[in-house]
Short mmCIF file of C-alpha atoms in Angstrom, two decimals:
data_model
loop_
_atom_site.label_atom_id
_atom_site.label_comp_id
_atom_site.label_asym_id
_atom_site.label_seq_id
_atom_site.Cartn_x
_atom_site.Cartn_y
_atom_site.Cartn_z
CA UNK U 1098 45.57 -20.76 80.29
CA UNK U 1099 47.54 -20.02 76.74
CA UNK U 1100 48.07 -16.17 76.70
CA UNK U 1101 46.42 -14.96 73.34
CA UNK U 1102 48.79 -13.97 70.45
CA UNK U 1103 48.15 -10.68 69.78
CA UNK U 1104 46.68 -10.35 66.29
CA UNK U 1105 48.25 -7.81 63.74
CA UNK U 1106 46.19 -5.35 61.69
CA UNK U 1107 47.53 -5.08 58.26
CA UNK U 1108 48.47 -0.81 59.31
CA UNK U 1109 49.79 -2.57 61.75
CA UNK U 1110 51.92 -5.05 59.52
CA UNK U 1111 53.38 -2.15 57.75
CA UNK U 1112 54.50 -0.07 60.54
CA UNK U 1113 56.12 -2.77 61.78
CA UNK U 1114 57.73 -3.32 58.96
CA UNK U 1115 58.74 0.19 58.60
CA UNK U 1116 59.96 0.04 62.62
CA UNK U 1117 62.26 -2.79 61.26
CA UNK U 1118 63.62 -0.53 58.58
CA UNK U 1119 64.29 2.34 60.83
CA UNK U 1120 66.79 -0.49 63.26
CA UNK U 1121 68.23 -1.81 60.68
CA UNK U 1122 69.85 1.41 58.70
CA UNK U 1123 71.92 3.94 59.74
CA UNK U 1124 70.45 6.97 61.12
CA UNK U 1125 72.14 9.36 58.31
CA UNK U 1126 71.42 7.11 55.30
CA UNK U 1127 68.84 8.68 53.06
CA UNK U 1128 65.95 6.16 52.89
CA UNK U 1129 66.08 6.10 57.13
CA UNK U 1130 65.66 9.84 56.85
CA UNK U 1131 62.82 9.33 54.60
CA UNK U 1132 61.54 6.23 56.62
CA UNK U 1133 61.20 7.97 59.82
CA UNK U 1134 59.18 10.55 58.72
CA UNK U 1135 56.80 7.65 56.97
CA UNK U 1136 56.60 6.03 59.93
CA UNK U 1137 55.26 9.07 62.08
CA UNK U 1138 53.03 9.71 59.08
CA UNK U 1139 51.64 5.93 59.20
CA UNK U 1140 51.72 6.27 63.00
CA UNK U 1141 49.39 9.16 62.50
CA UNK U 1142 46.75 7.95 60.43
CA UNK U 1143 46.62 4.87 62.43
CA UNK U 1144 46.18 6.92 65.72
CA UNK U 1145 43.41 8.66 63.76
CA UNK U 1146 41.62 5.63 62.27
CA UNK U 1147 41.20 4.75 65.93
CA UNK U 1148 39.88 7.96 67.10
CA UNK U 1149 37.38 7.48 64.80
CA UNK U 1150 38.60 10.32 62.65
CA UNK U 1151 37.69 9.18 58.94
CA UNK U 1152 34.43 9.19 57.99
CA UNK U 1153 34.90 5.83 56.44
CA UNK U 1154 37.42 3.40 58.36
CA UNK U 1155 37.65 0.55 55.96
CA UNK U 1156 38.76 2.84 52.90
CA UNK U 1157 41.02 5.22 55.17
CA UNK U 1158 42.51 1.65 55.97
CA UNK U 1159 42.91 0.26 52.40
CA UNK U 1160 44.02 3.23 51.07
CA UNK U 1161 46.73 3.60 54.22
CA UNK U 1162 48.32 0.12 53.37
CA UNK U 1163 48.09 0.19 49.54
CA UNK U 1164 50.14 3.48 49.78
CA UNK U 1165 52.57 1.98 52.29
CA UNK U 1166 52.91 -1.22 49.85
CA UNK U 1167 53.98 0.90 47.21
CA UNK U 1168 57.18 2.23 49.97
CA UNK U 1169 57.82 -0.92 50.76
CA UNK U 1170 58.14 -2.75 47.60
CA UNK U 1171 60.34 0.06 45.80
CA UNK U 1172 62.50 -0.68 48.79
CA UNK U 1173 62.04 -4.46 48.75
CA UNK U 1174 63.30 -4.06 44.85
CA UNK U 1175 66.09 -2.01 45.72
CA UNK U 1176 67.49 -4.47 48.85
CA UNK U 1177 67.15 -7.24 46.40
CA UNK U 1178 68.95 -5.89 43.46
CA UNK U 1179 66.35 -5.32 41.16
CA UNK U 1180 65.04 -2.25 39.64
CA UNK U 1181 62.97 0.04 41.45
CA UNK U 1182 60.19 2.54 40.27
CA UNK U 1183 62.07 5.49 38.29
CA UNK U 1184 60.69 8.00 41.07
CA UNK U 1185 62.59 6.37 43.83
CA UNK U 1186 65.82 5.77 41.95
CA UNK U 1187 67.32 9.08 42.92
CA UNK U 1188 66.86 8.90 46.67
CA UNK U 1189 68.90 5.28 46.63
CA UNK U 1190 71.38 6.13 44.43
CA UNK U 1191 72.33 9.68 46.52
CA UNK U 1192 71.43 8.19 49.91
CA UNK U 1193 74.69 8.18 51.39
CA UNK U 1194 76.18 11.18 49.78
CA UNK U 1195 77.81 13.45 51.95
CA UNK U 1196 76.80 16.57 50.11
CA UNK U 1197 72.85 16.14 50.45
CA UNK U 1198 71.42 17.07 53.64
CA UNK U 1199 68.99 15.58 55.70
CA UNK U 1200 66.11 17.66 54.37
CA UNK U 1201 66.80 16.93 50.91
CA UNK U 1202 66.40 13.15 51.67
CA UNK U 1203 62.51 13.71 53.32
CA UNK U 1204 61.22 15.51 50.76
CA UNK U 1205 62.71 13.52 47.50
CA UNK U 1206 60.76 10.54 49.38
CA UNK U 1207 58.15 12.67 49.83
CA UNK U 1208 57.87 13.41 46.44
CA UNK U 1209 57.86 9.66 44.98
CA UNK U 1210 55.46 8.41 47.18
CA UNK U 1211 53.11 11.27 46.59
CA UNK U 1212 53.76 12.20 43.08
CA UNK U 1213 53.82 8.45 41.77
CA UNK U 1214 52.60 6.23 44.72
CA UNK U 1215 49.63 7.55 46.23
CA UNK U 1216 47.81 7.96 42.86
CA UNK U 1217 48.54 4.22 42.15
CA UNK U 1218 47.34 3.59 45.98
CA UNK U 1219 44.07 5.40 45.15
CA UNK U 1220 43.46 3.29 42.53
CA UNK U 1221 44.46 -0.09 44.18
CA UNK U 1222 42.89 0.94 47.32
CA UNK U 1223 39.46 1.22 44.65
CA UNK U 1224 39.92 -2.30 43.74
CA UNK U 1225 39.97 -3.46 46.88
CA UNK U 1226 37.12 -1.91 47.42
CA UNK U 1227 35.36 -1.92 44.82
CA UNK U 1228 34.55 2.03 44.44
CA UNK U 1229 35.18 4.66 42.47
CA UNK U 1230 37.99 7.19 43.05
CA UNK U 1231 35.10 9.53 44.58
CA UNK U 1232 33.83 7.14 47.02
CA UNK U 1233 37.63 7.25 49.14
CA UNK U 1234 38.12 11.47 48.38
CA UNK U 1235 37.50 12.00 51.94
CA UNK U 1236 39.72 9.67 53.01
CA UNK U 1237 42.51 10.65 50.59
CA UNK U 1238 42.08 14.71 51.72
CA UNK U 1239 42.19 13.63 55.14
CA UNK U 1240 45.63 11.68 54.77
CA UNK U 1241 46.54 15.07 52.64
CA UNK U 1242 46.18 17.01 55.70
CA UNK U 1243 47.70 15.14 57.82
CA UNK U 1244 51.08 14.70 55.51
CA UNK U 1245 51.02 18.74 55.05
CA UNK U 1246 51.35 18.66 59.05
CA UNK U 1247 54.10 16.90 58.42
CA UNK U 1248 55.43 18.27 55.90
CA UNK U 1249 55.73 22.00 57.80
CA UNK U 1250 57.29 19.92 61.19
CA UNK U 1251 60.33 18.47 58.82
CA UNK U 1252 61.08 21.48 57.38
CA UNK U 1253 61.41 23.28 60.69
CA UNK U 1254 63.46 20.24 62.16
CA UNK U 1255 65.87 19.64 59.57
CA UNK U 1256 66.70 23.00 58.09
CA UNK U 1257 69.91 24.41 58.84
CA UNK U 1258 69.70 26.77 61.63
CA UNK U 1259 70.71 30.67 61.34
CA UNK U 1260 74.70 29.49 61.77
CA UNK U 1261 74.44 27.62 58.47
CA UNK U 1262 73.30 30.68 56.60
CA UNK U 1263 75.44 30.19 53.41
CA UNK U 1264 74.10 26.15 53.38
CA UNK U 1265 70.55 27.81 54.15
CA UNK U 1266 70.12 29.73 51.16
CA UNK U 1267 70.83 27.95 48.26
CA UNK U 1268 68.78 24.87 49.85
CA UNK U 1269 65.77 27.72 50.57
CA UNK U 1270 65.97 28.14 47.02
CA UNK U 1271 66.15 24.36 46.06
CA UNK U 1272 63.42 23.14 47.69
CA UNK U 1273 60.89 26.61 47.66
CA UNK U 1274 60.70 25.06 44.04
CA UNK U 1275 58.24 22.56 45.54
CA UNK U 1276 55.14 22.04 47.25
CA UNK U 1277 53.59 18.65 48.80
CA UNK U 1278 50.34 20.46 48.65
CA UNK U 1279 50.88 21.10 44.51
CA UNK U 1280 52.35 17.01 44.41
CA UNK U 1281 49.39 16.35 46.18
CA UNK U 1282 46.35 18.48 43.94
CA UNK U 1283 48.30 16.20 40.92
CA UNK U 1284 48.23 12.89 42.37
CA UNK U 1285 44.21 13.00 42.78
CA UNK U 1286 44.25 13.87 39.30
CA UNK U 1287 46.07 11.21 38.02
CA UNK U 1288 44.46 8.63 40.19
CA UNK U 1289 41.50 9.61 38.63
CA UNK U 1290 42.95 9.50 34.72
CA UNK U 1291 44.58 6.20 35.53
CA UNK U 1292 40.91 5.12 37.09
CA UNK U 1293 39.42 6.04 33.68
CA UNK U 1294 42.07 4.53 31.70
CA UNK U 1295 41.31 1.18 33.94
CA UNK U 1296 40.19 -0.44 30.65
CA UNK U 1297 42.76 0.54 28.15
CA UNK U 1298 46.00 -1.35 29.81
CA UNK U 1299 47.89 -0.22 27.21
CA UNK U 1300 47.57 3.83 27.50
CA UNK U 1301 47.67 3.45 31.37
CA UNK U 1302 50.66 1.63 31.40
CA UNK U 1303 51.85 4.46 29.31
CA UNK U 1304 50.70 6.75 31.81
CA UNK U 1305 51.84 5.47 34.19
CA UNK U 1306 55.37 5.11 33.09
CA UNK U 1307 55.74 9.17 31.53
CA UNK U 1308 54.08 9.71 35.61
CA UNK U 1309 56.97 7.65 36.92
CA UNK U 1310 60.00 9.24 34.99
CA UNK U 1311 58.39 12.92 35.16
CA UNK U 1312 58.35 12.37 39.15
CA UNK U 1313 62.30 10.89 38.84
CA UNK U 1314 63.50 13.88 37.19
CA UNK U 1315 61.80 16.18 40.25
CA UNK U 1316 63.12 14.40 42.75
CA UNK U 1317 66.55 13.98 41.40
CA UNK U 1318 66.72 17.70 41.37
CA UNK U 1319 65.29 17.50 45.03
CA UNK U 1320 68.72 15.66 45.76
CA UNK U 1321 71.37 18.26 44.15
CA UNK U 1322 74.20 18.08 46.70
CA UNK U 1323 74.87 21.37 48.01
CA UNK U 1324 78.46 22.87 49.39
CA UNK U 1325 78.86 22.30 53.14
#
């Protein structure tokens, strides 16, 4: 008897391809320090969708792999030597410089996908569904948490130690400047702008362009090498 092929999920499409990613760079370039950390995020919320731990699975789901689209196509755009979103330019351009530290690289990804990318996700993720912003908030606070986990775990395991107090300080003071739960608070907000500006192309495109350079600029300061 034919053994059954074993039948992907689309979460599961986009871990995979993010486990592909994470082979195929070396461990010290920038976007694998940033991919890791997406993956165990992604891992997460998958592990949660099947402990039954959103309220509503389908929109935890299309919200999950609308956000991870967004990732994946500012990559796909950056591998195929075209232009990528503004927000992620500064994380490719300073991935393999030697005087930005691990840290740097997590949260500068951090930042574009949750300062640009998740409020677009909301708002795709609504399409798909056709809802309103409201109708996935749970879902979208939920994720929240769960990156704020996250968030706290990379900080502990990639900041210098007490040895490296003179590379300590001055990234302390760097990155103290800001907060995924801040980026976070925004994002909602925009998603639900852009959600009202659905029907005026124009203005949200605008939007969502000044959203796009405005994130750039944060993460690019994210990214200031530091002395070793």
């Amino acid at each position: 008897m034919a053994q059954c092929e074993q039948v992907l999920t689309p979460v599961d499409a986009v871990v995979a391809r993010m486990r592909a990613l994470d082979g195929a760079l070396p461990a010290q370039d920038g976007v694998a320090v940033f991919n890791r950390v997406y993956l165990a995020v992604t891992e997460a919320v998958d592990r949660r969708i099947d402990m039954g731990g959103f309220t509503d699975a389908r929109a935890a789901i299309a919200l999950d792999v609308r956000f991870a689209e967004r990732y994946l196509a500012a990559v796909d755009a950056e591998f195929g030597e075209r232009r990528p979103p503004a927000c992620w330019r500064p994380l490719f351009q300073f991935r393999r410089h030697p005087g930005v530290r691990p840290l740097q690289f997590a949260l500068a990804g951090i930042n574009a996908h949750i300062g640009h990318d998740l409020a677009l996700a909301v708002v795709d993720a609504c399409r798909t569904l056709g809802c309103e912003p409201v109708d996935v908030e749970d879902e979208f606070d939920r994720v929240g948490d769960l990156l704020v986990e996250l968030e706290e775990r990379i900080r502990e395991d990639l900041m210098p130690g007490p040895d490296l107090l003179q590379i300590a300080d001055p990234l302390t003071h760097l990155l103290g400047a800001w907060s995924l739960e801040r980026a976070r608070d925004a994002s909602w907000t925009a998603a639900r702008a852009l959600w009202a500006l659905r029907r005026l192309p124009d203005v949200a495109a605008q939007f969502t362009e000044r959203l796009d350079t405005a994130v750039g600029f944060a993460g690019r300061m994210l990214l200031t090498p530091l002395p070793r």
